[in-house]
Coordinates of C-alpha atoms in Angstrom, one line a residue:
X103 CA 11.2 21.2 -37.6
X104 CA 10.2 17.9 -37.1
X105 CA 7.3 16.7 -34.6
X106 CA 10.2 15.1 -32.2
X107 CA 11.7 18.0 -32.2
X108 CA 9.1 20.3 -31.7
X109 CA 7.9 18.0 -28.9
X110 CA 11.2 17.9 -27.2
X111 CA 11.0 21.9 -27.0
X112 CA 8.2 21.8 -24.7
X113 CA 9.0 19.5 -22.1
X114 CA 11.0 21.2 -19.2
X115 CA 7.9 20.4 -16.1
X116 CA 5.7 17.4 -15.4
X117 CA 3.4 19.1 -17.5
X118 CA 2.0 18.3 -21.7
X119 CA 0.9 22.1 -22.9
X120 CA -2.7 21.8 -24.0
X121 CA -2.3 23.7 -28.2
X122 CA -5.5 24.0 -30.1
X123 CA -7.4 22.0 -27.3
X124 CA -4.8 18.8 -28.0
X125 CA -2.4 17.4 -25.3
X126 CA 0.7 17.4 -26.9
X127 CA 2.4 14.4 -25.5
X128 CA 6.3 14.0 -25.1
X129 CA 7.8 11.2 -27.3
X130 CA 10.5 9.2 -26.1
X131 CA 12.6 6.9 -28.0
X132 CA 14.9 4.4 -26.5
X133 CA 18.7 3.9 -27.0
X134 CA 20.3 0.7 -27.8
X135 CA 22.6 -0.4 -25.2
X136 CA 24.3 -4.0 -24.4
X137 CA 23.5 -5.5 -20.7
X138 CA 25.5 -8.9 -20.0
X139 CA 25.3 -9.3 -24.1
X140 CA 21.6 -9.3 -24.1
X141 CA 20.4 -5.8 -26.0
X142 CA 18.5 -3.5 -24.6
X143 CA 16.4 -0.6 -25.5
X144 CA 16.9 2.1 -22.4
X145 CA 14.0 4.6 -22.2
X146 CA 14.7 6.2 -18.8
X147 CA 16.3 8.5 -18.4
X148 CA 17.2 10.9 -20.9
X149 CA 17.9 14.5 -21.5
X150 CA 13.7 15.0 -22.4
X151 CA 12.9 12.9 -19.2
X152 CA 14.3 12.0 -16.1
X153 CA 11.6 10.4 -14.1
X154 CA 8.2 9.5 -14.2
X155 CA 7.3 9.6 -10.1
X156 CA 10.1 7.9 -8.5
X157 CA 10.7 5.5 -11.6
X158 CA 14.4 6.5 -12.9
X159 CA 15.4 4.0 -15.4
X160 CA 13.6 1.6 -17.4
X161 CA 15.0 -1.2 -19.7
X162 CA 13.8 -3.4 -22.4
X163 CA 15.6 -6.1 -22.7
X164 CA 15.2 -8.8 -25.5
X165 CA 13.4 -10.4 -26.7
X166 CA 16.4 -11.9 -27.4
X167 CA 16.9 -16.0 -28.4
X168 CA 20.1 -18.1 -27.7
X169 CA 21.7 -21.6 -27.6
X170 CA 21.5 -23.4 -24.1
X171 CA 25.1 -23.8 -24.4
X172 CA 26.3 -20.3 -25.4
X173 CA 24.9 -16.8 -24.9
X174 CA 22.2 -15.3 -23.0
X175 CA 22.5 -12.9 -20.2
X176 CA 25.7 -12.8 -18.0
X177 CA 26.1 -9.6 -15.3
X178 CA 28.9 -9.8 -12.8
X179 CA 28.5 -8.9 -9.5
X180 CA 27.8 -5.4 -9.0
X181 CA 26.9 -2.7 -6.3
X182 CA 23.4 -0.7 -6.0
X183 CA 22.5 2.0 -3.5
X184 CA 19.7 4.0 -3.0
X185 CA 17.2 2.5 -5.0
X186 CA 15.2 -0.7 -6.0
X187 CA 15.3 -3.0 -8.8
X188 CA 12.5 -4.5 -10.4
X189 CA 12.4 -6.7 -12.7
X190 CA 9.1 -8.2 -15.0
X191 CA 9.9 -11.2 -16.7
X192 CA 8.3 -11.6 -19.6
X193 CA 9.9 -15.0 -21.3
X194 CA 12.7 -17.1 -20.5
X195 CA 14.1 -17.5 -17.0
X196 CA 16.7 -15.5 -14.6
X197 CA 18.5 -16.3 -11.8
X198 CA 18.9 -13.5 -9.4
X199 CA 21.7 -14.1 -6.6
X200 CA 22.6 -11.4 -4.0
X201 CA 25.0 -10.7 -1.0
X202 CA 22.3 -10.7 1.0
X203 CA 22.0 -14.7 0.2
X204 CA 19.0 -14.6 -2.1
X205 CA 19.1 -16.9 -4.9
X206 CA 15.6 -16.7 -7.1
X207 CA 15.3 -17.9 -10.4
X208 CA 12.8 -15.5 -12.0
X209 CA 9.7 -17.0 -14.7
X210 CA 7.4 -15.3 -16.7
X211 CA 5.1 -13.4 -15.2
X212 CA 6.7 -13.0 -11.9
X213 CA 8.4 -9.6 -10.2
X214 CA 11.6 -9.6 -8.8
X215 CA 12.3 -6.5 -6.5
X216 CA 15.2 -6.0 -4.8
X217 CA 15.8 -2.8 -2.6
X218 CA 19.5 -1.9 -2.1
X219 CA 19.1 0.9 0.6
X220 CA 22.4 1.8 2.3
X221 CA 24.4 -0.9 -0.4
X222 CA 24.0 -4.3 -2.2
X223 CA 25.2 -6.3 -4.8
X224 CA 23.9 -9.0 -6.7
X225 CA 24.2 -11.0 -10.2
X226 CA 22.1 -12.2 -13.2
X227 CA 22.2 -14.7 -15.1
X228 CA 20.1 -16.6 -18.3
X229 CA 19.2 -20.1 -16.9
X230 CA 20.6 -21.5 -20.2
X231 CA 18.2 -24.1 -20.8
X232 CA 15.5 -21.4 -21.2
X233 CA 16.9 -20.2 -24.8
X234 CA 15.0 -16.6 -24.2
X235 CA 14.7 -13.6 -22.7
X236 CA 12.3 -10.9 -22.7
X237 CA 12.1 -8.6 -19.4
X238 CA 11.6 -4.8 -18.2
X239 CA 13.8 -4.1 -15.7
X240 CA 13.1 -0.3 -13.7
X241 CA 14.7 1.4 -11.1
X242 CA 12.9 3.3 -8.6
X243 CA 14.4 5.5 -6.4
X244 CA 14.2 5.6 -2.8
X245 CA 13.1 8.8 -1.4
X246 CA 16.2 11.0 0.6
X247 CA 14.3 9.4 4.0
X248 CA 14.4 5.9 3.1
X249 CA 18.1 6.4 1.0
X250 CA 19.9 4.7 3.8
X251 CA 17.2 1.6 4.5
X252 CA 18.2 -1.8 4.7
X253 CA 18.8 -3.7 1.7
X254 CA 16.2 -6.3 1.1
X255 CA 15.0 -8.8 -1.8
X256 CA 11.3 -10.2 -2.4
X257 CA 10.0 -11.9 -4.9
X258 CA 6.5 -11.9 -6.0
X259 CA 5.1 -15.0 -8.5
X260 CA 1.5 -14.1 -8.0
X261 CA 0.2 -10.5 -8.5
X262 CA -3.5 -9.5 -9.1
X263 CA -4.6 -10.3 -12.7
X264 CA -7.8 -8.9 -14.6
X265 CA -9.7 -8.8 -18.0
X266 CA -11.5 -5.8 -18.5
X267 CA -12.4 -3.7 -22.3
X268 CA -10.6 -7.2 -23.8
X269 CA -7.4 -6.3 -22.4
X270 CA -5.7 -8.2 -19.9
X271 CA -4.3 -6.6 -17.1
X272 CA -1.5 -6.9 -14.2
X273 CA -0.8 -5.0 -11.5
X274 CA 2.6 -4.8 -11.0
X275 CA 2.8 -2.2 -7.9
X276 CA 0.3 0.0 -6.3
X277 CA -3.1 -0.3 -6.3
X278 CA -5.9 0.0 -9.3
X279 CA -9.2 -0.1 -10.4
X280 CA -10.1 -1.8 -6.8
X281 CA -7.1 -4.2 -6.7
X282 CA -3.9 -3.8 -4.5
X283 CA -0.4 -5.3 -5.4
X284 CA 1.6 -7.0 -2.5
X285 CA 4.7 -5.0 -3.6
X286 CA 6.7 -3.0 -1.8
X287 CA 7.0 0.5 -2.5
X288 CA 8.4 3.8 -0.4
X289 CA 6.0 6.4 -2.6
X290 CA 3.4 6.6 -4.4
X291 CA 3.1 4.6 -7.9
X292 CA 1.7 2.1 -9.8
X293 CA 2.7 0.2 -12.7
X294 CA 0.1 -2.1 -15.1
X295 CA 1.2 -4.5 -17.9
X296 CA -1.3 -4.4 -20.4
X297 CA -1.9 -6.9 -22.9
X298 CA -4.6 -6.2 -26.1
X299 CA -6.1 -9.6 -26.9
X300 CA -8.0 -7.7 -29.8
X301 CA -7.7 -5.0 -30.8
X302 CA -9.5 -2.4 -27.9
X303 CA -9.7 1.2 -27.6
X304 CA -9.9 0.9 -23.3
X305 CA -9.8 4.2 -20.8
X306 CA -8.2 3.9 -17.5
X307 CA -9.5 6.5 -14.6
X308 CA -6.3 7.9 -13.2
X309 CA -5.2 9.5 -10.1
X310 CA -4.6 13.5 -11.7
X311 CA -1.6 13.6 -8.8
X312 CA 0.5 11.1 -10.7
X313 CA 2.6 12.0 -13.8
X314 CA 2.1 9.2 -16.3
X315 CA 3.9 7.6 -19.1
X316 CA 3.3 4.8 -21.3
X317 CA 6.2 2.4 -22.8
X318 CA 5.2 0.2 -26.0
X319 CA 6.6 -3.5 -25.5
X320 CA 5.2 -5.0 -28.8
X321 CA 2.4 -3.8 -30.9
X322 CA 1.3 -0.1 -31.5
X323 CA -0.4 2.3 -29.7
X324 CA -2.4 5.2 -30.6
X325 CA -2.8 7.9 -28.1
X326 CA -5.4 11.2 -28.7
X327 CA -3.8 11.9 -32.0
X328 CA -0.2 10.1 -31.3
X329 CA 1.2 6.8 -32.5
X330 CA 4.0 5.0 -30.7
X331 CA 5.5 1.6 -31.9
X332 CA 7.7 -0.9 -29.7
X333 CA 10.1 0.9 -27.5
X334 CA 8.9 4.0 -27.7
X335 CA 6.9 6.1 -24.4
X336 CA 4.6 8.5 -24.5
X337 CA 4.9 11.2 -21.4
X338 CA 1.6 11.9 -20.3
X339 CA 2.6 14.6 -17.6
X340 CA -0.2 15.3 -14.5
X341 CA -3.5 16.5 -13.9
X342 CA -5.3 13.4 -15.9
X343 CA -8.3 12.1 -14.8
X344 CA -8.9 9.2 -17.3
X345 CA -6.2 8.1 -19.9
X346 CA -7.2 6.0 -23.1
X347 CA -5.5 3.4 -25.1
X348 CA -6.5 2.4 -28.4
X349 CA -4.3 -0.3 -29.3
X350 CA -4.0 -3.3 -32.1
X351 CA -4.3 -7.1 -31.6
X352 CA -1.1 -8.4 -29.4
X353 CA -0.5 -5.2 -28.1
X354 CA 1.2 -5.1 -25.3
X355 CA 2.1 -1.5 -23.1
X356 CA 3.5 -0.8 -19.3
X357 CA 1.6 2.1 -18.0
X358 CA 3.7 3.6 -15.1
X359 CA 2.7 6.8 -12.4
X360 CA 3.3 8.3 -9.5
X361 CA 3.5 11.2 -7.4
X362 CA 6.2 13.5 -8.3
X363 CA 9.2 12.6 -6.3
X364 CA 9.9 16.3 -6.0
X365 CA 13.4 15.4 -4.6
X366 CA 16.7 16.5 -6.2
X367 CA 18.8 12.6 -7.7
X368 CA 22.0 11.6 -9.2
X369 CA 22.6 8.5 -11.1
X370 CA 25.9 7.7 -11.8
X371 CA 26.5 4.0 -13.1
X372 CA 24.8 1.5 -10.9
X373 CA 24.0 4.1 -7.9
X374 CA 21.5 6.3 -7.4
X375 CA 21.7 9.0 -4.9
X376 CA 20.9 12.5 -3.4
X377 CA 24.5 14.2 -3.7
X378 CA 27.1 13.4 -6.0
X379 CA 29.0 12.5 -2.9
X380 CA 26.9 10.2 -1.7
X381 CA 27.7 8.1 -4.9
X382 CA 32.0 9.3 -4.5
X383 CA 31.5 7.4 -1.3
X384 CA 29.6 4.6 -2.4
X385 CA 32.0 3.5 -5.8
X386 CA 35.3 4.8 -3.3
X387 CA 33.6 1.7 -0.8
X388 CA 33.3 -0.6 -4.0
X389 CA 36.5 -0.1 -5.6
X390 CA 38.3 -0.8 -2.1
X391 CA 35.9 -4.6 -1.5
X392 CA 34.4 -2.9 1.0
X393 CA 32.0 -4.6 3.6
X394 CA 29.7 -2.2 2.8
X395 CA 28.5 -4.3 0.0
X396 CA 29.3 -7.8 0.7
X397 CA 30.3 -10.6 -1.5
X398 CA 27.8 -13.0 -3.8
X399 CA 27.7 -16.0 -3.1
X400 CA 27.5 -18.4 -6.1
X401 CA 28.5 -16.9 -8.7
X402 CA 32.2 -17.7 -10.6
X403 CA 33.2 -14.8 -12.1
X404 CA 35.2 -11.1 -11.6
X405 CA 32.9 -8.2 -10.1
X406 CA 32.0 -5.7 -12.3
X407 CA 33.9 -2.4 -12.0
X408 CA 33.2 1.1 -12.7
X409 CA 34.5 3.9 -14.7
X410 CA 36.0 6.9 -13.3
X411 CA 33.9 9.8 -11.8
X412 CA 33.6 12.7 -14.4
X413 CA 33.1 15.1 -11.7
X414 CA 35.7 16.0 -9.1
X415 CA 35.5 13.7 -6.1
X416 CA 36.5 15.7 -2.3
X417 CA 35.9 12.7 0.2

């Protein structure tokens, strides 16, 4: 048996077993997908892990290069409900439009978070003259009281930035170490970028009520007696009070936590819900152009449909 395998046996809770006074960490390794023809390395979720808090789906996308003329990221319109995007840009540029009206081209070290609540749609697109991109995009999911809120974008191009243990740090959401982000959030978390500038071996005091985990952008990481390369996440569990992170030159890591979201969610496409008939009723008000959803202004092109249900659907 190998170590992924034995480490996928263990992992049914929040929680790492402790064998031979060792954490035994969960290892995650993405999947290759295609968004709007950029690839994409999806972490979250799997089978071994469906969320870390409220955080239920995590890209890497890029880095990918293209010609201003051709290429680059192109995503229809499409619906969201119960749930929040965010998106990290990390190079090249991104226009964000919405039905809400919002149209916010997103730079490099700048947030993008839009909340869908009850329903939205909205679009992406490569500014062309760019010729990159290089993001994280997450979802979070709304707790069952705030499922039905109303849909909302912000956008946030300054967020509290340190250097500490020669790493460089930004808070993405949450607060930290004495520092507070101006994002907006319905539970508990927090999410850091982390950036080695040499390489450091730098420990992080940690609420022990968040479940951690920690996805490799570039570099590598070595955690206790684990090694994870780009696009793969370690699964800390609970219960820490200090995690540390000994990683090489041009390292660069997202460290996301939060209180278990304790709450019973369905993702099925684009939606996230709390009942699979929450999410019959939201692609049945899709499908039909309902006003539930609106239209996005700006953008020339056919909205994105979905595939059937593979449950059965009683509306």
């Amino acid at each position: 048996m190998s170590n992924t395998e034995h480490h996928s046996r263990l992992y049914d809770s929040r929680e790492c077993p402790v064998e031979d006074g060792h954490r035994l960490i969960q290892h995650l390794t993405a999947r290759t997908a295609d968004v709007g023809g950029i690839p994409v390395n999806r972490v979250l979720p799997q089978r071994g892990r469906r969320l870390i808090g409220a955080w239920c789906f995590l890209d890497h996308a890029g880095p990918a290069t293209f010609t201003s003329d051709a290429g680059g990221m192109h995503v229809g319109p499409h619906p969201h409900i119960g749930l929040q995007t965010f998106t990290w840009m990390l190079a090249g540029e991104v226009m964000h439009r919405d039905s809400l009206g919002s149209a916010q081209k997103i730079r490099p070290g700048e947030l993008n978070l839009m909340t869908a609540g009850r329903g939205i749609a909205h679009t992406e697109e490569s500014v062309p003259e760019s010729g990159q991109l290089h993001a994280a995009q997450l979802w979070i999911a709304l707790p069952h009281a705030e499922r039905h809120t109303q849909p909302r974008f912000d956008h946030y191009p300054d967020l509290p930035r340190w250097t500490k243990q020669e790493v460089d740090i930004t808070l993405l959401i949450g607060d930290f170490s004495g520092h507070q982000a101006p994002t907006l959030a319905f539970s508990p978390l927090v999410g850091l970028d982390i950036v080695s500038i040499d390489a450091a071996r730098c420990q992080f005091p940690v609420r022990s009520d968040f479940e951690y985990g920690v996805l490799v952008l570039e570099g590598h990481l070595t955690l206790e007696r684990d090694s994870f390369e780009a696009d793969e996440m370690a699964y800390l569990g609970s219960g820490l009070d200090e995690i540390t992170l000994e990683m090489e030159s041009g390292t660069r890591v997202l460290l996301l936590g939060g209180e278990p979201l304790n709450e019973d969610i369905f993702i099925w496409w684009n939606f996230v819900g709390h009942s699979k008939g929450e999410i019959a009723e939201a692609q049945q008000a899709w499908e039909e152009s309902s006003e539930r959803f609106g239209e996005v202004p700006g953008f020339d092109g056919e909205r994105i449909m979905p595939p059937p249900i593979p449950w059965k659907v009683g509306l």
